[in-house]
Amino acid sequence: MAILGIDVGGTFTDAVLLADGQLRTAKIPTVRAQEHSVVKAAAEVGAEALPLERFTHGTTIATNALLERKGARTVFVATAGFEHLLHLRRQTRAHLYRLCVDHPAPLVPLERCFGVHERVGPHGVLESLRLDSLPEFDAEAVAICLLFSFRDSTHERLLAAEVRRRLPDAHVVASHEVAPEFREYERASTTAVDAYLGPVLRDYLGSLARRCAEAGLTEPLVMRSSGGVCTLGEAAEHPSFVLVSGPAAGVVGAARVARLAGLQNAISFDMGGTSTDVCLIAAGQAGRSGERELGGFPIRLPTVDLRTVGAGGGSIAWRDAGGALRVGPRSAGADPGPACYGRGGLEPTVTDANLVLGRLPATLAGGLELDRSAAELSLGDLDPEEVVAVVNAEMLRALRLVSIERGHDPRDFALVAFGGAGPLHACALAEELGIGTVLVPAAAGVLSALGLVASDERRGRVRSYVVPLDEAGLLPSEGEADLRYRGQSFELTVPLGGDLAETFNRAHEERYGYAERARPVELVAVRTAEVRAGPEVRLAGGEPLHAEGPAVVQLEGATCWIPPGWVGDRDGNSTLIIRRA
């Protein structure tokens, strides 16, 4: 039996096949109809000829559709008087110091936001649901978010059934199905995003299922944002579950690489062409968050606690009106790409700077020849050392956010570098943070696909409480709880079990420097998950090597820059371990 993982990116589609204890990898260009790239990548690693125990897929279809505003024509239905919920938001500024900067426009315009008469209170129904108050409308998708449906979903279920009766072809989502939690705006935003993306992802996944069946492939599972997997049907029903599908797989792969190197604490550092994703891995487990923002919209769902910055190998260097050097967030992308690719790009990028500094070989993996003279011409009077320093500063900000600002000492962690550009910058960033060990897997270029192979089957659940902790009753022995002091606006997530109040007090003291043990603690929500462990992946051994900086090291799937004062060794496995001399 074999296990297949395929990650579709904007430029390349990566495949990893684990069969008979051996890993096979492939990287092919992504085409517009991504399902064709999936099937072709499977053929490249020979998966079509093997019985597959599991096939896991990572995709950015939902993410891109949200960022590019290419979702369905959606209607929003709320409790009467709260029709403007998506537009009122939280009344916070889009940018603290730019008073004229506005938030992104809501996915649903005001003319398609409607209210129905109903009201549920903390102890039951205050006003019965009047289905006749729901106006007639036409839509491809409908998002329903009634006040207090996280406590009692009866009205929301009845309303969803009525909408589905009226519009049998529409994608209808009720908030209790995706985010049964309090905080109306975040719940409404998550529901609206889920409905908006439904038809787009449903069409893609349906086409993918047909193409896989025609090719004799097992129907794939889809990587969830939380780091687990779900079926095609579950992903099509609720696209918000898979919004950061690909990056989450990279974190799973990084955790597995660290564990195979005998390390439990690591920071995942995934630097691609346009952006960089970082995530803290403590005690072998990736950090998770109950909420994240994407495209300016809060998504209230369990997710791998990734932080993303607009800095990558293709990020363009430029000077602002004051003459200061900036790098990104605009990127040269894959076409035309950096100037050194020789495809018509003229603007200077981070890749051009690395080439001029001698940190890249003349020919990249895959046979792409780099043009040093074009890189020098594009940089003009820009100092390549300064370009690299500026982009490193941007990535350092994200690394500090997931470590130092969360109460973790980065010196206790290793840095796992992957993606097309990660191994070129990892040592410099580690030096700034005081990190003494950098791991560069030979499969750095396809680590997200490796994460798909190694991922657990994880299905999470959340239950809202919003009650004093001592009134919550019996709680599960495993999982997490969202707790806060009575009167606080936001909560901390701590593991269930033991003296929960004291666990929260210690977490509060660690995060904020103080605890109020005499103050009542409130339980906001409990999060649990069913987890089926993924397969054990063993990386094939690589040729032993030893390199002392300064040195450019070409691995099977990555190019690594080792600066002076660092030494890299590979002995008996495929991961290059770089340490300060």
XYZ file of C-alpha atoms in Angstrom:
581
model
C 0.000 0.000 0.000
C 1.095 3.590 -0.661
C 0.301 7.098 0.624
C 0.174 10.073 -1.740
C 0.306 13.808 -0.969
C -0.132 16.499 -3.628
C 0.138 20.228 -2.884
C -0.985 22.661 -5.575
C 0.716 26.061 -5.552
C 0.388 29.008 -7.877
C 3.583 28.107 -9.754
C 4.293 24.425 -9.083
C 2.366 21.333 -8.070
C 4.364 19.078 -5.725
C 3.815 15.364 -5.196
C 5.245 13.001 -2.589
C 4.560 9.252 -2.637
C 5.412 6.983 0.290
C 5.532 3.377 -0.963
C 7.309 0.410 0.637
C 9.132 2.768 2.974
C 10.551 4.790 0.061
C 9.739 8.404 -0.813
C 9.280 9.513 -4.405
C 8.888 13.197 -5.269
C 7.883 15.243 -8.300
C 7.431 18.934 -9.122
C 5.486 20.058 -12.215
C 4.142 23.436 -13.407
C 0.603 24.240 -12.259
C -1.968 24.787 -15.031
C -5.114 26.908 -14.786
C -7.379 23.846 -14.369
C -5.609 22.616 -11.243
C -7.260 19.199 -11.207
C -5.222 18.335 -14.324
C -2.019 19.233 -12.470
C -3.036 16.963 -9.584
C -3.543 13.962 -11.858
C -0.353 14.647 -13.806
C 1.699 14.969 -10.599
C 0.274 11.657 -9.384
C 1.381 10.032 -12.633
C 4.876 11.542 -12.297
C 5.471 9.677 -9.032
C 3.850 6.475 -10.307
C 0.809 6.609 -8.024
C -1.673 5.527 -10.712
C -0.126 2.046 -10.813
C -0.351 1.491 -7.037
C -3.171 0.773 -4.571
C -3.372 3.896 -2.383
C -4.112 3.636 1.311
C -4.596 7.393 1.464
C -4.392 10.331 -0.907
C -4.262 13.833 0.652
C -4.533 17.078 -1.280
C -3.600 20.656 -0.365
C -5.134 23.496 -2.344
C -5.263 27.285 -2.425
C -8.439 27.455 -4.552
C -10.569 28.798 -1.675
C -7.867 31.220 -0.495
C -7.310 32.665 -3.946
C -11.040 32.999 -4.640
C -11.438 35.006 -1.417
C -8.421 37.231 -2.023
C -9.407 37.834 -5.650
C -13.129 38.298 -4.831
C -14.208 35.541 -7.237
C -16.831 33.891 -5.054
C -20.581 33.433 -5.474
C -23.392 36.004 -5.436
C -24.284 35.778 -1.747
C -27.188 36.868 0.469
C -26.820 37.434 4.227
C -29.747 36.759 6.587
C -29.659 37.881 10.238
C -32.003 38.627 13.111
C -34.116 41.714 12.335
C -32.204 44.798 13.456
C -28.806 43.201 12.804
C -28.878 43.190 8.995
C -25.869 45.555 8.869
C -23.648 43.306 10.969
C -21.085 42.614 8.215
C -20.778 46.350 7.528
C -20.618 47.576 11.142
C -17.814 45.144 12.024
C -16.121 45.962 15.335
C -15.831 49.706 14.747
C -12.045 49.434 14.832
C -9.869 51.265 12.338
C -8.410 49.415 9.383
C -5.072 51.114 10.153
C -4.325 52.743 13.492
C -2.478 55.784 12.116
C -4.182 56.230 8.739
C -7.604 57.612 9.449
C -8.734 57.540 5.802
C -7.836 53.898 5.134
C -10.990 51.790 4.947
C -11.640 48.123 5.608
C -12.114 45.784 2.638
C -15.673 45.961 1.331
C -17.906 43.234 2.814
C -18.534 40.193 0.626
C -22.275 40.908 0.737
C -23.536 44.416 -0.185
C -26.220 46.055 1.945
C -28.955 45.501 -0.626
C -28.502 41.740 -0.205
C -28.605 41.749 3.610
C -32.002 40.843 5.122
C -33.509 40.395 8.575
C -36.096 37.988 9.986
C -38.172 38.461 13.097
C -36.994 36.185 15.920
C -35.096 36.433 19.176
C -33.493 33.885 21.483
C -32.245 34.883 24.920
C -29.920 33.199 27.423
C -32.785 31.160 28.888
C -34.960 30.440 25.867
C -37.055 31.931 23.076
C -38.112 35.558 23.501
C -39.759 35.957 20.088
C -40.846 33.079 17.875
C -39.391 32.791 14.399
C -41.619 34.287 11.691
C -40.690 32.649 8.395
C -43.140 34.932 6.592
C -40.856 37.884 7.484
C -38.149 36.466 5.203
C -38.375 38.327 1.857
C -38.063 36.682 -1.524
C -34.585 36.836 -3.083
C -32.385 35.021 -5.565
C -28.805 33.989 -4.823
C -26.090 31.434 -5.523
C -25.196 31.258 -1.830
C -26.909 32.226 1.432
C -25.241 32.889 4.806
C -27.514 32.716 7.881
C -26.380 34.089 11.240
C -29.023 34.631 13.919
C -28.375 36.255 17.256
C -27.564 33.723 20.019
C -27.813 30.712 17.695
C -24.633 29.456 19.381
C -26.816 28.825 22.468
C -29.943 27.533 20.706
C -29.798 26.733 16.995
C -33.495 25.806 16.609
C -34.520 28.994 14.777
C -31.451 28.874 12.565
C -32.153 25.271 11.567
C -35.760 26.081 10.677
C -34.695 29.129 8.680
C -31.988 27.196 6.807
C -34.529 24.506 5.903
C -36.901 27.148 4.534
C -34.179 28.809 2.448
C -33.096 25.425 1.059
C -36.718 24.714 0.133
C -37.016 28.032 -1.694
C -33.569 27.854 -3.348
C -32.692 24.166 -3.808
C -29.656 24.951 -5.976
C -28.115 27.548 -3.646
C -25.271 26.852 -1.230
C -26.826 27.579 2.187
C -24.707 27.845 5.345
C -25.972 28.458 8.890
C -23.568 29.837 11.490
C -24.095 26.975 13.986
C -22.761 24.575 11.327
C -19.363 26.260 11.009
C -18.709 28.518 14.015
C -21.090 27.888 16.949
C -19.435 30.548 19.106
C -20.392 33.896 20.561
C -19.170 37.232 19.137
C -21.690 37.997 16.429
C -19.424 39.730 13.939
C -16.728 37.049 13.840
C -19.361 34.317 13.557
C -21.174 36.231 10.801
C -17.921 36.899 8.922
C -16.952 33.214 9.024
C -20.393 32.155 7.801
C -20.391 34.712 4.979
C -16.927 33.601 3.799
C -18.011 29.952 3.936
C -21.122 30.591 1.843
C -19.328 32.913 -0.591
C -16.710 30.278 -1.433
C -19.034 27.266 -1.517
C -19.930 27.127 -5.229
C -16.314 27.798 -6.290
C -14.803 24.996 -4.227
C -17.705 22.633 -4.940
C -17.105 22.942 -8.696
C -13.356 22.379 -8.342
C -13.626 19.420 -5.986
C -16.329 17.837 -8.127
C -14.102 18.108 -11.187
C -11.152 16.777 -9.178
C -13.150 13.745 -8.044
C -14.135 12.945 -11.625
C -10.577 13.315 -12.935
C -9.193 11.107 -10.160
C -11.814 8.439 -10.841
C -10.974 8.478 -14.553
C -7.277 8.059 -13.704
C -7.962 5.194 -11.307
C -6.906 7.205 -8.243
C -8.448 6.986 -4.788
C -10.676 9.963 -3.999
C -8.455 12.412 -2.096
C -8.862 13.853 1.358
C -8.263 17.602 1.736
C -5.924 19.193 4.279
C -7.807 21.340 6.784
C -6.557 24.665 8.121
C -6.260 23.003 11.535
C -3.633 20.551 10.244
C -5.995 17.567 9.955
C -7.871 16.267 6.932
C -11.465 16.065 5.727
C -13.324 14.413 2.859
C -14.070 16.139 -0.451
C -17.721 16.344 0.588
C -16.902 18.056 3.893
C -14.578 20.531 2.178
C -17.173 21.319 -0.505
C -19.861 21.846 2.133
C -17.693 24.178 4.240
C -14.787 25.763 2.286
C -13.723 27.812 5.309
C -12.336 24.576 6.774
C -9.571 24.503 4.124
C -8.639 28.174 3.699
C -4.945 27.679 4.623
C -4.734 24.104 3.389
C -1.268 24.225 1.780
C 0.619 26.265 4.417
C -0.827 24.081 7.190
C 0.649 21.030 5.477
C 4.065 22.701 5.478
C 3.913 23.060 9.263
C 3.025 19.365 9.616
C 6.033 18.509 7.440
C 8.324 20.775 9.470
C 7.196 19.177 12.737
C 7.939 15.731 11.319
C 11.423 16.793 10.120
C 12.231 18.218 13.567
C 11.016 15.070 15.292
C 13.112 12.841 13.031
C 16.123 14.983 13.999
C 15.354 14.327 17.669
C 13.962 17.808 18.367
C 10.555 18.583 19.892
C 10.739 22.383 19.769
C 11.071 24.117 16.409
C 9.897 27.098 14.392
C 8.583 26.405 10.910
C 9.981 28.898 8.365
C 8.437 28.586 4.889
C 9.715 31.259 2.486
C 8.263 31.070 -0.998
C 8.247 33.448 -3.934
C 5.682 35.942 -2.614
C 5.206 35.384 1.108
C 6.661 33.735 4.192
C 4.703 31.607 6.686
C 6.023 30.921 10.182
C 4.621 28.790 13.000
C 5.880 27.733 16.424
C 6.055 23.990 17.162
C 6.290 23.192 20.895
C 6.618 19.681 22.341
C 6.205 18.278 18.841
C 2.846 19.988 18.275
C 2.150 22.951 15.995
C 0.559 25.957 17.655
C -3.159 26.344 16.984
C -5.452 29.339 17.108
C -9.217 29.694 17.311
C -9.266 32.603 14.855
C -7.274 34.185 12.065
C -7.759 36.961 9.535
C -7.642 36.411 5.787
C -8.225 39.062 3.167
C -9.321 41.454 5.923
C -12.036 39.095 7.228
C -11.889 37.309 10.607
C -12.313 33.539 10.318
C -13.439 32.042 13.640
C -12.268 28.443 13.127
C -9.481 26.248 14.515
C -6.361 26.774 12.446
C -2.654 26.149 12.591
C -1.305 29.338 14.165
C 0.497 30.619 11.086
C 1.747 34.145 10.658
C 2.285 35.397 7.125
C 4.264 38.372 5.813
C 4.561 39.619 2.242
C 8.239 38.758 1.862
C 9.587 36.132 -0.537
C 12.228 35.424 -3.132
C 10.264 37.328 -5.767
C 9.541 40.363 -3.559
C 10.448 43.577 -5.364
C 12.891 46.074 -3.843
C 11.984 49.774 -4.183
C 12.491 53.161 -2.551
C 9.632 55.083 -0.991
C 9.027 58.834 -1.244
C 11.500 59.449 1.568
C 14.241 57.428 -0.117
C 14.048 54.501 2.315
C 14.566 51.041 0.855
C 11.498 48.780 0.930
C 11.063 45.151 -0.092
C 7.623 43.778 -0.988
C 4.779 43.158 -0.603
C 4.599 43.410 -4.414
C 6.174 40.397 -6.086
C 7.509 39.578 -9.537
C 5.633 36.268 -9.281
C 6.456 33.342 -11.543
C 5.914 35.203 -14.801
C 7.995 37.171 -15.618
C 9.694 36.437 -12.285
C 12.962 37.921 -11.009
C 15.203 39.634 -13.580
C 17.775 36.839 -13.311
C 15.250 34.317 -14.666
C 15.640 35.897 -18.107
C 11.891 35.968 -18.780
C 11.501 39.702 -19.180
C 11.472 40.795 -15.545
C 13.151 44.166 -15.021
C 12.532 45.047 -11.375
C 15.031 44.024 -8.654
C 14.008 41.189 -6.342
C 15.402 39.321 -3.348
C 16.441 36.457 -5.639
C 18.451 38.876 -7.796
C 20.183 40.187 -4.670
C 21.049 36.659 -3.505
C 22.477 35.803 -6.928
C 24.680 38.917 -7.024
C 25.919 38.114 -3.512
C 26.999 34.680 -4.709
C 24.464 32.764 -2.625
C 22.815 31.014 -5.567
C 24.359 28.678 -8.156
C 24.351 29.541 -11.851
C 21.727 26.840 -12.483
C 18.829 26.037 -10.170
C 17.248 22.636 -9.679
C 15.165 21.829 -12.740
C 17.716 23.325 -15.098
C 16.776 27.017 -14.801
C 19.854 29.073 -15.701
C 20.248 32.364 -13.879
C 21.475 35.544 -15.555
C 23.791 37.403 -13.150
C 24.239 40.405 -15.452
C 20.452 40.894 -15.648
C 20.275 40.768 -11.852
C 23.011 43.404 -11.518
C 21.309 45.621 -14.072
C 17.957 45.419 -12.272
C 19.503 46.312 -8.916
C 21.174 49.425 -10.263
C 22.455 51.457 -7.321
C 20.673 49.271 -4.745
C 23.029 47.441 -2.390
C 22.136 43.701 -2.510
C 23.291 43.280 1.091
C 20.835 45.983 2.110
C 18.011 44.357 0.115
C 18.578 41.073 1.969
C 18.797 42.899 5.314
C 15.455 44.637 4.720
C 13.593 41.458 3.755
C 15.167 39.654 6.716
C 13.870 42.380 9.036
C 10.335 41.816 7.739
C 10.557 38.054 8.301
C 12.172 38.573 11.690
C 9.078 40.480 12.762
C 6.905 37.421 12.079
C 9.322 35.086 13.850
C 9.353 37.322 16.929
C 5.552 37.405 16.924
C 5.176 33.609 17.189
C 7.993 33.222 19.714
C 9.118 36.140 21.914
C 5.752 37.915 21.919
C 4.064 34.647 22.962
C 6.386 34.147 25.922
C 8.740 31.646 24.225
C 12.521 31.947 24.183
C 13.611 31.292 20.567
C 16.961 30.022 21.855
C 15.092 26.904 22.986
C 13.960 26.144 19.425
C 15.465 24.997 16.139
C 14.555 26.757 12.882
C 13.208 24.460 10.128
C 13.797 26.204 6.795
C 12.006 25.202 3.614
C 10.289 26.626 0.560
C 12.200 27.906 -2.435
C 14.050 30.676 -0.557
C 13.929 29.698 3.134
C 17.345 27.966 3.320
C 19.034 31.084 1.894
C 17.950 33.303 4.803
C 17.539 30.912 7.735
C 21.000 31.242 9.316
C 20.915 35.044 9.336
C 17.494 35.031 11.000
C 18.614 32.394 13.496
C 21.623 34.578 14.356
C 19.336 37.528 15.135
C 17.119 35.416 17.393
C 19.926 33.562 19.146
C 18.838 30.230 17.657
C 21.736 27.781 17.500
C 20.357 25.090 15.145
C 18.892 25.299 11.641
C 17.384 22.267 9.877
C 17.215 22.181 6.078
C 15.519 19.009 4.756
C 16.626 17.740 1.363
C 12.928 17.797 0.430
C 12.642 21.502 1.363
C 11.057 22.327 -1.999
C 8.226 19.782 -1.531
C 7.885 19.767 2.256
C 4.216 20.803 2.156
C 3.446 17.719 0.067
C 5.413 15.631 2.579
C 3.262 17.137 5.325
C 0.161 15.971 3.446
C 1.514 12.428 3.520
C 2.342 12.576 7.237
C -0.743 14.459 8.479
C -3.151 13.132 11.094
C -6.838 12.714 10.382
C -8.170 15.391 12.706
C -11.758 16.554 13.154
C -12.327 19.300 15.684
C -15.437 20.384 17.586
C -16.215 23.464 19.631
C -18.924 24.086 22.230
C -19.717 27.545 23.581
C -20.385 28.045 27.296
C -19.873 31.712 28.387
C -20.573 30.825 32.028
C -18.596 31.003 35.295
C -16.128 28.132 35.348
C -17.544 26.703 38.578
C -20.983 26.440 36.901
C -19.794 24.701 33.728
C -20.329 21.163 35.015
C -18.389 18.112 33.861
C -15.869 18.872 31.106
C -13.962 16.561 28.753
C -10.637 15.300 30.051
C -8.786 16.094 26.813
C -8.890 19.135 24.571
C -8.632 22.864 25.171
C -10.637 25.519 26.977
C -10.997 29.233 26.257
C -10.926 31.056 29.597
C -10.900 34.651 30.817
C -11.344 36.621 33.986
C -14.882 37.867 34.436
C -15.157 41.239 32.716
C -12.313 40.671 30.262
C -13.009 40.992 26.541
C -10.680 38.270 25.288
C -9.597 34.843 26.454
C -6.613 32.516 26.654
C -6.639 28.917 25.455
C -5.291 26.313 27.890
C -5.318 22.484 27.921
C -8.174 20.717 29.707
C -7.576 18.564 32.760
C -6.426 19.156 36.320
C -7.085 22.444 38.111
C -8.304 24.452 35.119
C -8.518 27.765 36.996
C -4.924 27.492 38.193
C -3.763 26.446 34.713
C -5.380 29.615 33.375
C -3.842 31.766 36.122
C -0.376 30.483 35.272
C -0.949 31.027 31.541
C -2.181 34.574 32.207
C 0.848 35.293 34.380
C 3.205 33.939 31.726
C 1.580 35.978 28.941
C 0.822 39.249 30.740
C 3.084 39.201 33.797
C 0.361 38.956 36.460
C -2.525 36.785 37.658
C -5.626 37.640 39.750
C -6.343 34.375 41.549
C -9.150 35.914 43.620
C -11.017 37.036 40.507
C -13.756 34.711 39.099
C -12.813 32.808 35.928
C -15.274 32.451 33.054
C -15.374 29.497 30.629
C -16.014 30.741 27.094
C -15.684 27.580 24.993
C -14.327 24.047 24.958
C -12.512 22.642 21.930
C -12.044 18.920 21.382
C -10.812 16.856 18.464
C -10.942 13.298 17.203
C -7.463 12.416 15.972
C -6.292 9.400 14.022
C -2.504 9.425 13.823
C -0.915 9.756 10.388
C 1.652 7.325 8.997
C 5.209 7.228 10.275
C 7.451 8.756 7.609
C 11.129 7.932 7.392
C 13.249 10.172 5.193
C 15.736 8.403 2.950
C 19.377 8.840 3.870
C 21.500 11.292 1.939
C 25.144 11.402 1.003
C 27.202 12.558 4.007
C 28.465 16.117 3.697
C 30.264 18.732 5.743
C 30.302 22.437 4.904
C 31.768 25.396 6.756
C 30.568 28.909 6.015
C 30.735 30.827 3.860
C 29.385 28.156 1.513
C 26.588 27.493 -0.967
C 25.237 23.962 -0.516
C 23.008 22.370 -3.117
C 20.758 19.662 -1.690
C 18.461 17.411 -3.686
C 15.568 19.881 -3.457
C 17.018 23.082 -2.028
C 19.880 25.576 -2.211
C 21.262 26.609 1.168
C 23.509 29.527 2.125
C 25.779 28.901 5.127
C 27.284 32.215 6.328
C 30.607 32.563 8.140
C 30.539 31.172 11.664
C 28.122 28.353 10.847
C 28.834 24.689 10.069
C 26.538 22.244 8.298
C 26.631 18.448 8.584
C 24.578 15.616 7.166
C 25.330 12.131 8.418
C 22.918 9.238 7.963
C 19.807 11.225 7.059
C 18.670 13.652 4.386
C 18.387 16.737 6.614
C 21.267 19.192 6.741
C 21.822 20.296 10.345
C 23.521 23.686 10.569
C 24.927 24.927 13.851
C 26.917 27.922 14.978
C 30.602 27.056 15.050
